[in-house]
XYZ file of C-alpha atoms in Angstrom:
613
model
C -2.995 12.586 -23.050
C -6.727 12.589 -23.496
C -8.785 11.110 -20.669
C -12.305 12.445 -20.880
C -14.445 11.894 -17.829
C -11.544 11.016 -15.575
C -12.291 9.270 -12.290
C -10.787 12.181 -10.370
C -13.775 14.280 -11.354
C -16.430 11.794 -10.298
C -16.259 12.630 -6.608
C -14.706 16.069 -6.824
C -17.772 17.879 -5.491
C -18.355 15.689 -2.462
C -14.881 14.241 -1.901
C -15.288 14.349 1.873
C -18.758 12.878 2.159
C -19.420 9.386 3.443
C -21.477 8.592 0.359
C -18.625 9.282 -2.060
C -16.194 7.321 0.083
C -18.422 4.256 0.073
C -19.111 4.172 -3.657
C -15.653 3.987 -5.190
C -15.239 4.599 -8.928
C -18.113 4.352 -11.353
C -17.391 1.165 -13.274
C -19.324 2.489 -16.279
C -17.050 5.487 -16.786
C -14.560 4.453 -19.482
C -11.464 6.341 -18.354
C -8.041 5.269 -19.532
C -7.171 4.275 -15.983
C -10.353 2.249 -15.445
C -9.850 0.501 -18.788
C -6.320 -0.344 -17.680
C -7.558 -1.767 -14.372
C -10.282 -3.789 -16.103
C -7.800 -5.188 -18.599
C -5.399 -6.026 -15.778
C -8.152 -7.822 -13.847
C -9.084 -9.850 -16.938
C -5.454 -10.814 -17.530
C -5.097 -11.855 -13.891
C -8.088 -14.177 -14.264
C -6.671 -15.656 -17.492
C -3.281 -16.221 -15.835
C -4.994 -17.874 -12.874
C -6.880 -20.209 -15.224
C -3.710 -21.150 -17.121
C -1.895 -21.815 -13.834
C -4.649 -24.190 -12.747
C -4.506 -25.961 -16.123
C -0.749 -26.301 -15.826
C -0.998 -27.671 -12.292
C -3.568 -30.260 -13.375
C -1.529 -31.271 -16.423
C 1.633 -31.665 -14.321
C -0.212 -33.865 -11.819
C -1.592 -36.007 -14.649
C 1.858 -36.338 -16.222
C 3.365 -37.535 -12.927
C 0.503 -39.931 -12.190
C 0.252 -41.534 -15.644
C 2.410 -44.446 -16.791
C 0.923 -44.553 -20.308
C 3.480 -43.190 -22.838
C 0.792 -41.890 -25.190
C -0.968 -40.049 -22.379
C 2.335 -38.568 -21.263
C 3.109 -37.418 -24.802
C -0.315 -35.753 -25.120
C 0.016 -34.099 -21.698
C 3.539 -32.861 -22.511
C 2.194 -31.250 -25.691
C -0.621 -29.635 -23.707
C 1.887 -28.389 -21.115
C 4.001 -26.710 -23.776
C 0.894 -24.998 -25.145
C -0.178 -23.838 -21.669
C 3.312 -22.556 -20.830
C 3.401 -20.645 -24.103
C 0.027 -19.016 -23.346
C 1.149 -18.235 -19.821
C 4.309 -16.522 -21.032
C 2.353 -14.393 -23.517
C -0.152 -13.383 -20.827
C 2.629 -12.448 -18.399
C 4.363 -10.353 -21.068
C 1.096 -8.567 -21.830
C 0.529 -7.941 -18.119
C 4.065 -6.612 -17.725
C 3.428 -4.199 -20.591
C 0.235 -3.042 -18.862
C 2.027 -2.611 -15.546
C 4.677 -0.596 -17.356
C 2.051 1.829 -18.692
C 3.187 4.929 -16.828
C 1.600 7.381 -19.259
C -1.956 6.763 -18.074
C -1.113 7.859 -14.518
C 0.786 11.049 -15.430
C -0.512 14.592 -15.184
C -2.723 15.932 -17.953
C -0.959 19.294 -17.803
C 0.655 20.481 -21.033
C 3.877 21.377 -19.225
C 6.920 19.194 -19.887
C 8.335 17.287 -16.905
C 10.036 13.940 -16.346
C 7.374 11.215 -15.841
C 7.176 9.509 -12.457
C 6.891 5.754 -11.778
C 3.454 4.901 -10.337
C 2.318 1.502 -9.099
C -0.832 -0.321 -10.204
C -3.270 -1.579 -7.574
C -3.405 -5.190 -6.494
C -6.528 -6.851 -7.875
C -8.775 -9.065 -5.748
C -11.600 -11.461 -6.476
C -15.098 -10.741 -5.250
C -15.943 -12.984 -2.296
C -19.249 -13.721 -0.570
C -18.815 -13.727 3.196
C -22.522 -13.654 4.056
C -22.913 -17.364 4.890
C -19.748 -17.682 7.046
C -20.632 -14.489 8.949
C -24.204 -15.621 9.541
C -23.020 -19.020 10.760
C -20.562 -17.421 13.173
C -23.196 -15.031 14.523
C -25.546 -17.953 15.152
C -22.974 -20.269 16.705
C -20.698 -17.930 18.642
C -22.998 -15.066 19.584
C -26.192 -17.178 19.801
C -28.045 -14.461 17.906
C -30.586 -14.640 15.103
C -28.301 -14.074 12.100
C -31.174 -12.830 9.945
C -31.276 -9.692 12.115
C -27.786 -8.773 10.887
C -28.310 -9.070 7.142
C -28.107 -5.281 6.711
C -24.729 -5.133 8.470
C -23.396 -8.007 6.383
C -24.612 -6.320 3.198
C -22.983 -3.007 4.215
C -19.659 -4.713 4.799
C -19.806 -6.577 1.485
C -20.645 -3.348 -0.364
C -17.705 -1.624 1.329
C -15.343 -4.382 0.212
C -16.703 -4.210 -3.323
C -16.245 -0.414 -3.396
C -12.648 -0.541 -2.160
C -11.691 -2.628 -5.216
C -12.051 0.505 -7.392
C -10.976 3.544 -5.361
C -10.953 6.934 -7.063
C -7.533 8.502 -7.575
C -7.907 11.264 -4.969
C -8.367 11.761 -1.227
C -11.840 10.202 -1.352
C -10.278 7.018 -2.706
C -7.726 7.017 0.123
C -10.499 7.502 2.691
C -12.342 4.548 1.173
C -9.302 2.269 1.540
C -8.622 3.560 5.065
C -12.278 3.022 5.962
C -12.142 -0.606 4.850
C -8.743 -1.167 6.515
C -10.098 0.121 9.834
C -13.224 -2.012 9.481
C -10.992 -5.060 9.103
C -9.789 -4.465 12.671
C -13.363 -4.799 13.936
C -14.002 -7.781 11.654
C -10.909 -9.480 13.049
C -12.037 -8.914 16.633
C -15.621 -9.983 15.957
C -15.284 -13.024 13.706
C -11.743 -14.413 13.553
C -11.435 -16.682 16.545
C -8.214 -18.467 17.549
C -10.335 -21.571 18.183
C -11.921 -21.972 14.742
C -11.564 -20.896 11.122
C -14.163 -18.730 9.475
C -13.661 -20.616 6.212
C -13.163 -17.507 4.046
C -10.391 -17.458 1.435
C -8.935 -14.126 0.319
C -7.716 -14.045 -3.305
C -5.246 -11.328 -4.348
C -3.085 -10.965 -7.459
C 0.520 -9.788 -7.544
C 0.559 -6.159 -8.689
C 3.335 -6.741 -11.254
C 3.109 -10.371 -12.376
C -0.565 -11.169 -11.799
C 0.291 -14.417 -10.012
C -2.607 -15.226 -7.637
C -2.207 -15.863 -3.915
C -4.833 -17.295 -1.588
C -4.875 -17.247 2.204
C -7.431 -17.588 4.967
C -5.555 -15.200 7.261
C -7.164 -11.783 7.572
C -3.652 -10.333 7.866
C -3.220 -11.057 4.133
C -6.331 -8.999 3.369
C -5.122 -6.148 5.587
C -1.642 -6.207 4.091
C -2.997 -6.154 0.536
C -5.251 -3.180 1.314
C -2.309 -1.369 2.902
C -0.260 -2.078 -0.240
C -3.028 -0.491 -2.331
C -3.024 2.553 -0.038
C 0.636 3.056 -0.915
C 0.055 2.280 -4.601
C -2.788 4.800 -4.812
C -0.549 7.485 -3.303
C 2.003 6.805 -6.065
C -0.726 7.422 -8.645
C -1.850 10.608 -6.895
C 1.759 11.830 -6.824
C 2.329 11.008 -10.499
C -0.727 12.962 -11.659
C 0.264 16.248 -9.980
C 1.112 19.237 -12.182
C 4.726 19.786 -11.152
C 5.034 23.048 -13.090
C 3.739 24.848 -9.983
C 5.050 24.920 -6.407
C 1.681 23.692 -5.146
C 1.748 20.731 -7.510
C 5.322 19.856 -6.516
C 4.445 20.044 -2.821
C 1.409 17.809 -3.355
C 3.569 15.304 -5.221
C 6.159 15.328 -2.418
C 3.439 14.700 0.166
C 1.923 11.847 -1.856
C 5.242 10.052 -2.455
C 6.218 10.456 1.209
C 2.924 8.887 2.263
C 3.429 6.072 -0.256
C 6.870 5.387 1.211
C 5.338 5.382 4.702
C 2.685 2.845 3.700
C 5.233 0.471 2.143
C 7.597 0.829 5.109
C 4.775 0.168 7.595
C 3.791 -2.905 5.585
C 7.381 -4.153 5.566
C 7.774 -3.704 9.330
C 4.410 -5.124 10.424
C 3.487 -7.873 7.957
C 5.831 -10.819 7.456
C 5.692 -14.075 5.480
C 3.858 -12.468 2.546
C 2.676 -15.061 0.000
C 3.175 -12.723 -2.988
C 6.483 -11.298 -4.173
C 5.251 -7.689 -4.351
C 4.740 -7.746 -0.565
C 8.066 -9.417 0.244
C 10.618 -7.494 2.291
C 13.083 -6.924 -0.623
C 10.288 -5.653 -2.911
C 8.902 -3.307 -0.254
C 12.385 -2.041 0.568
C 12.895 -1.293 -3.130
C 9.551 0.521 -3.332
C 10.411 2.652 -0.291
C 13.693 3.667 -1.935
C 11.912 4.395 -5.210
C 9.393 6.671 -3.470
C 12.187 8.472 -1.568
C 14.020 9.000 -4.869
C 10.888 10.497 -6.447
C 10.504 12.812 -3.445
C 14.108 13.922 -3.948
C 13.407 14.488 -7.639
C 10.473 16.748 -6.745
C 12.688 18.709 -4.333
C 15.195 19.242 -7.147
C 12.407 20.403 -9.475
C 11.276 22.818 -6.770
C 14.756 24.397 -6.616
C 14.937 24.639 -10.413
C 11.465 26.201 -10.552
C 12.550 28.891 -8.075
C 15.684 29.576 -10.152
C 14.496 32.801 -11.837
C 17.451 35.176 -11.544
C 20.070 32.426 -12.088
C 22.376 33.671 -9.332
C 25.450 31.590 -8.558
C 24.296 30.180 -5.213
C 20.991 28.957 -6.666
C 22.795 27.339 -9.601
C 25.172 25.507 -7.258
C 22.261 24.441 -5.070
C 20.465 23.063 -8.156
C 23.650 21.204 -9.152
C 23.938 19.578 -5.718
C 20.233 18.702 -5.634
C 20.508 17.075 -9.080
C 23.564 15.105 -7.921
C 21.587 13.964 -4.877
C 18.748 12.734 -7.114
C 21.241 10.799 -9.225
C 22.714 9.196 -6.092
C 19.373 8.039 -4.675
C 18.302 6.588 -8.029
C 21.580 4.649 -8.059
C 20.514 3.129 -4.732
C 17.134 2.249 -6.234
C 18.914 0.500 -9.098
C 20.930 -1.525 -6.587
C 17.725 -2.529 -4.773
C 16.180 -3.625 -8.080
C 19.243 -5.759 -8.878
C 19.082 -8.129 -5.882
C 18.644 -11.791 -6.931
C 14.998 -12.011 -5.854
C 13.956 -8.923 -7.842
C 16.195 -8.678 -10.906
C 13.838 -10.838 -13.005
C 10.720 -9.498 -11.280
C 10.883 -5.712 -11.672
C 9.587 -4.527 -15.094
C 12.331 -3.712 -17.603
C 10.745 -0.302 -18.192
C 11.158 0.557 -14.490
C 14.824 -0.413 -14.530
C 15.340 1.579 -17.742
C 13.568 4.628 -16.317
C 15.710 4.561 -13.170
C 18.868 4.264 -15.266
C 17.741 7.147 -17.473
C 17.062 9.357 -14.455
C 20.404 8.455 -12.859
C 22.266 9.728 -15.939
C 19.898 12.622 -16.654
C 20.209 14.225 -13.228
C 23.961 13.624 -13.077
C 24.160 15.467 -16.394
C 22.102 18.335 -14.971
C 24.463 18.553 -11.991
C 27.436 19.057 -14.332
C 25.462 21.466 -16.532
C 24.431 23.813 -13.693
C 27.973 23.767 -12.317
C 29.302 24.690 -15.759
C 26.865 27.602 -16.047
C 27.920 28.834 -12.600
C 31.600 28.665 -13.602
C 31.229 30.349 -16.989
C 28.609 33.017 -16.394
C 29.709 34.610 -13.107
C 32.739 36.708 -12.248
C 34.789 36.263 -9.084
C 33.168 38.213 -6.237
C 34.997 37.245 -3.067
C 33.450 34.203 -1.405
C 32.042 32.742 -4.604
C 35.309 30.968 -5.481
C 35.117 29.074 -2.198
C 31.573 27.961 -3.059
C 32.709 26.840 -6.528
C 35.445 24.707 -4.964
C 33.219 23.205 -2.256
C 30.574 22.091 -4.748
C 33.040 19.454 -5.996
C 33.845 16.178 -4.243
C 37.532 17.162 -4.468
C 39.481 20.304 -5.347
C 40.018 20.713 -9.123
C 43.652 19.887 -9.973
C 46.051 22.280 -11.712
C 43.377 24.981 -11.995
C 43.207 28.414 -10.441
C 39.540 29.375 -10.267
C 40.520 33.016 -9.779
C 41.678 32.882 -13.409
C 38.706 33.315 -15.808
C 40.398 31.071 -18.389
C 40.769 28.207 -15.901
C 37.149 28.669 -14.864
C 36.124 28.401 -18.518
C 38.235 25.271 -18.977
C 36.668 23.618 -15.905
C 33.194 24.627 -17.085
C 33.936 23.113 -20.475
C 35.050 19.879 -18.799
C 31.778 19.745 -16.838
C 29.808 20.259 -20.051
C 31.665 17.390 -21.700
C 30.621 15.133 -18.816
C 27.071 16.461 -19.021
C 26.851 15.720 -22.757
C 28.192 12.186 -22.262
C 25.586 11.554 -19.553
C 22.799 13.047 -21.675
C 23.720 10.812 -24.595
C 23.745 7.744 -22.364
C 20.298 8.667 -21.032
C 19.013 9.026 -24.608
C 20.557 5.672 -25.559
C 18.908 3.879 -22.628
C 15.631 5.551 -23.529
C 15.864 4.317 -27.122
C 16.402 0.636 -26.198
C 13.260 0.365 -24.062
C 10.030 -0.105 -25.998
C 7.814 1.347 -23.267
C 9.966 4.442 -22.762
C 10.022 5.118 -26.517
C 6.250 5.520 -26.329
C 6.635 8.355 -23.793
C 6.980 11.458 -25.946
C 7.299 13.738 -22.915
C 10.387 11.888 -21.674
C 11.975 12.102 -25.128
C 11.272 15.829 -25.194
C 12.786 16.421 -21.731
C 15.962 14.457 -22.479
C 16.457 16.035 -25.910
C 15.934 19.559 -24.550
C 18.475 19.050 -21.753
C 20.967 17.599 -24.231
C 20.481 20.538 -26.575
C 21.059 23.043 -23.747
C 24.383 21.415 -22.864
C 25.487 21.364 -26.515
C 24.501 25.007 -26.964
C 26.417 26.074 -23.863
C 29.449 24.050 -24.974
C 29.410 25.723 -28.396
C 29.106 29.118 -26.731
C 32.270 28.750 -24.638
C 34.307 26.629 -27.091
C 37.125 28.463 -28.825
C 38.730 27.438 -32.103
C 42.261 28.291 -30.939
C 41.890 26.445 -27.649
C 44.960 24.177 -27.530
C 45.192 23.938 -23.761
C 45.281 20.594 -22.014
C 41.813 19.188 -21.437
C 40.796 19.719 -17.794
C 39.306 16.974 -15.667
C 36.040 17.832 -13.925
C 35.545 16.300 -10.453
C 32.157 14.897 -9.518
C 29.583 17.146 -7.865
C 29.079 16.878 -4.103
C 25.475 15.802 -3.582
C 23.464 17.731 -1.011
C 19.804 18.503 -0.374
C 18.015 21.292 1.447
C 14.962 19.108 2.150
C 15.366 15.496 3.209
C 12.396 13.172 2.539
C 10.070 12.736 5.504
C 8.534 9.269 5.338
C 4.974 9.572 6.678
C 3.440 6.559 8.404
C -0.257 6.038 7.547
C -2.550 7.905 9.925
C -5.303 5.347 10.425
C -6.963 7.486 13.099
C -7.505 10.230 10.511
C -10.479 8.312 9.091
C -12.896 7.643 11.940
C -15.197 4.678 11.390
C -18.009 3.051 13.302
C -17.985 -0.696 13.805
C -20.514 -2.039 11.307
C -21.374 -4.926 13.660
C -21.609 -2.825 16.809
C -25.110 -4.199 17.565
C -23.406 -7.429 18.634
C -22.282 -5.555 21.728
C -19.209 -3.812 23.160
C -16.039 -5.245 21.696
C -14.363 -5.595 25.091
C -16.754 -8.464 25.857
C -18.486 -9.555 22.649
C -15.459 -10.610 20.637
C -14.436 -13.774 18.828
C -11.642 -14.487 21.320
C -14.074 -14.573 24.275
C -16.459 -17.314 25.283
C -19.317 -16.865 27.682
C -22.318 -18.560 29.257
C -25.650 -16.765 29.043
C -28.130 -17.212 31.887
C -31.604 -15.998 32.744
C -32.364 -14.767 36.259
C -35.419 -13.430 38.027
C -34.494 -10.711 40.527
C -36.995 -9.775 43.262
C -36.401 -6.824 45.575
C -36.222 -7.697 49.267
C -36.393 -5.559 52.384
C -32.630 -5.046 52.286
C -32.662 -4.093 48.611
C -31.346 -6.040 45.621
C -28.103 -7.103 47.296
C -25.620 -6.244 44.553
C -23.261 -3.480 43.449
C -22.643 -2.433 39.849
C -19.641 -0.943 38.081
C -18.778 0.369 34.625
C -20.668 1.008 31.429
C -21.462 -0.860 28.240
C -22.018 -3.490 29.517
C -22.543 -2.938 33.236
C -20.604 -5.337 35.460
C -21.873 -6.959 38.647
C -19.001 -5.913 40.917
C -20.279 -7.531 44.099
C -23.068 -9.790 45.383
C -24.230 -9.733 49.026
C -24.210 -13.311 50.416
C -27.774 -14.412 51.139
C -29.204 -11.386 49.379
C -31.792 -11.229 46.597
C -29.187 -11.171 43.837
C -27.412 -14.223 45.270
C -30.719 -16.118 45.527
C -31.421 -15.223 41.869
C -28.129 -16.815 40.881
C -26.166 -13.666 40.074
C -22.410 -13.841 40.650
C -19.605 -11.356 40.861
C -18.188 -10.804 37.371
C -21.495 -11.228 35.525
C -22.428 -8.714 32.830
C -26.032 -7.515 32.598
C -27.071 -7.618 28.930
C -30.880 -7.303 29.149
C -33.482 -6.097 31.669
C -37.086 -7.233 31.127
C -36.211 -8.112 27.522
C -34.750 -4.651 26.802
C -31.207 -4.893 25.448
C -28.721 -3.010 27.605
C -25.369 -4.150 26.253
C -24.583 -0.566 25.265
C -26.437 1.016 28.211
C -24.677 3.386 30.577
C -24.342 2.744 34.285
C -27.083 5.203 35.276
C -29.568 3.676 32.807
C -29.137 0.162 34.212
C -29.348 1.404 37.802
C -32.558 3.244 36.951
C -34.021 0.095 35.358
C -33.147 -2.025 38.421
C -34.656 0.523 40.820
C -37.979 0.095 39.051
C -38.061 -3.491 40.352
C -41.471 -4.358 41.886
C -42.724 -7.302 43.886
C -43.121 -9.205 40.622
C -39.376 -8.872 40.093
C -37.192 -8.250 37.075
C -36.198 -10.593 34.291
C -32.427 -10.308 33.773
C -30.177 -11.761 31.106
C -26.548 -11.981 32.209
C -23.420 -13.495 30.751
C -20.355 -14.907 32.491
C -17.049 -14.823 30.635
C -15.027 -18.007 30.663
C -11.310 -17.697 31.196
C -8.924 -19.580 28.938
C -8.166 -21.927 31.844
C -11.861 -22.713 32.329
C -12.231 -23.294 28.596
C -9.262 -25.678 28.609
C -10.628 -27.604 31.618
C -14.065 -27.751 29.982
C -12.560 -29.093 26.758
C -10.563 -31.657 28.760
C -13.662 -32.808 30.654
C -15.568 -33.169 27.393
C -12.747 -35.265 25.979
C -12.699 -37.446 29.138
C -16.457 -37.981 28.872
C -16.073 -39.025 25.236
C -13.296 -41.486 26.107
C -15.314 -42.838 29.044
C -18.337 -43.462 26.799
C -16.102 -45.200 24.235
C -14.721 -47.497 26.963
C -18.221 -48.380 28.165
C -19.365 -49.164 24.614
C -16.254 -51.281 23.970
C -16.716 -53.168 27.241
C -20.357 -53.967 26.485
C -19.423 -55.203 22.998
C -16.764 -57.616 24.285
C -19.019 -58.849 27.086
């Protein structure tokens, strides 16, 4: 596959730098993957437009009583539904494009199933953020335009992450920033008025919510999806490539599992619990497939134990793909999952079951009895072969031949399933892998087949599945990407958060003979821990629990304890100008709201009384 100027190379030199993390992919680089994403985004917008047209036409049809209008609207609805179906089919074909995410290595290996990223619309949060800063924090919002711009640029960059570790750091960076954004701007008392638009990764159906949890969940979904793409592009002809693929698929499974366990009531089907459960199983199956490939790659001397291990690993892969197929067949997903995915899983189920029988047959036919090896040949089966004595070379050959017959049947079924799926037929590598495995089984069968073989056909038991390396689902390590709160100038988050309300006061503190009359505690911001009754601080109006946020106009919200103490000790006879804030408890806020409501009702009663009089 040709992909000149791939996005993996854009940030290869400075993959760990902050600059590369913030930029995302270069939109001007026409890679196959970027073209795919751009086409997907355009289709999502077209689907969204058709859905709005259909909604409007349906409303008009229900509201109208004019038969001619209804006839015209019904015709328009049929046209819109036809367009919508064509767009969804085109999007499904795009989402089934596995080739573009595969490795560029010339080695032949079974393609993996990657997941496309969820698309999102560009949103402008500058006005809502400025309004909140002005109203809640009582700050001049124009002083925070740089911070708002930085956040908007970060969100824009995370829409096109590069397919490497820098891209993952970019998504993690934005995900961690959303924690600070949530604490700073999303108050339980009011809505910020921002709507987050995301498209389903498989169908393109748009979803809109005001909850920041939807934004966080969608970004987390893309973290998992990007790991699937990183895993699919690894060169699995080397142990290093296989290990990298295993790590990527395990991290993808961890991201989807974390999303399933921590985010509920998802508005889009791709983030529903059944879909995420299916994706976790799919990633685990692909990990198991890589483990099997690792065993086969190490199989250089073809000794009996390695062959039997490869057979059991292949059987294990077939078993876990069968579980994936079951997860894809639940009522909610059977019409949702792309047909090419279902076909690929079916192909792999039969292909690896065939390999299990093939390696067992080679172990039976190519190795003589050497003591404990017969026991291993028996234990590799789910049950003891009937009417066969594996100490007899002829019975071993007959059992091997029976395994090869099963392998050939499975290979042919895999090839048949491959031929009925349009998307899989386009994957030449898959065709080559399946045909080669089929040819190997036929060649081995011809090698051990005898013309004068009139013995009863033996029955081969199934292979006992077993793995030497169980998948280790890795939960996302959000602490691995350290970020700084973009809006940290608003003050320490423990105090200056959207959930808190406070009253800001100005006080003039003059030193007396007995000192300032207060004790301080803590850092950033410094807390007034105690006020001496009748002292200078009490006369200035300071109270226990106040936070000192400015001294003589100098901001000290982030100041350490020693810095504030030093500033207060410089107090002269002219005094110090202090700005302090007092946090309001939820009870005080409720009482205040109740008093305001009572005052409003009282004023209404007075007005009503004067009108009637």
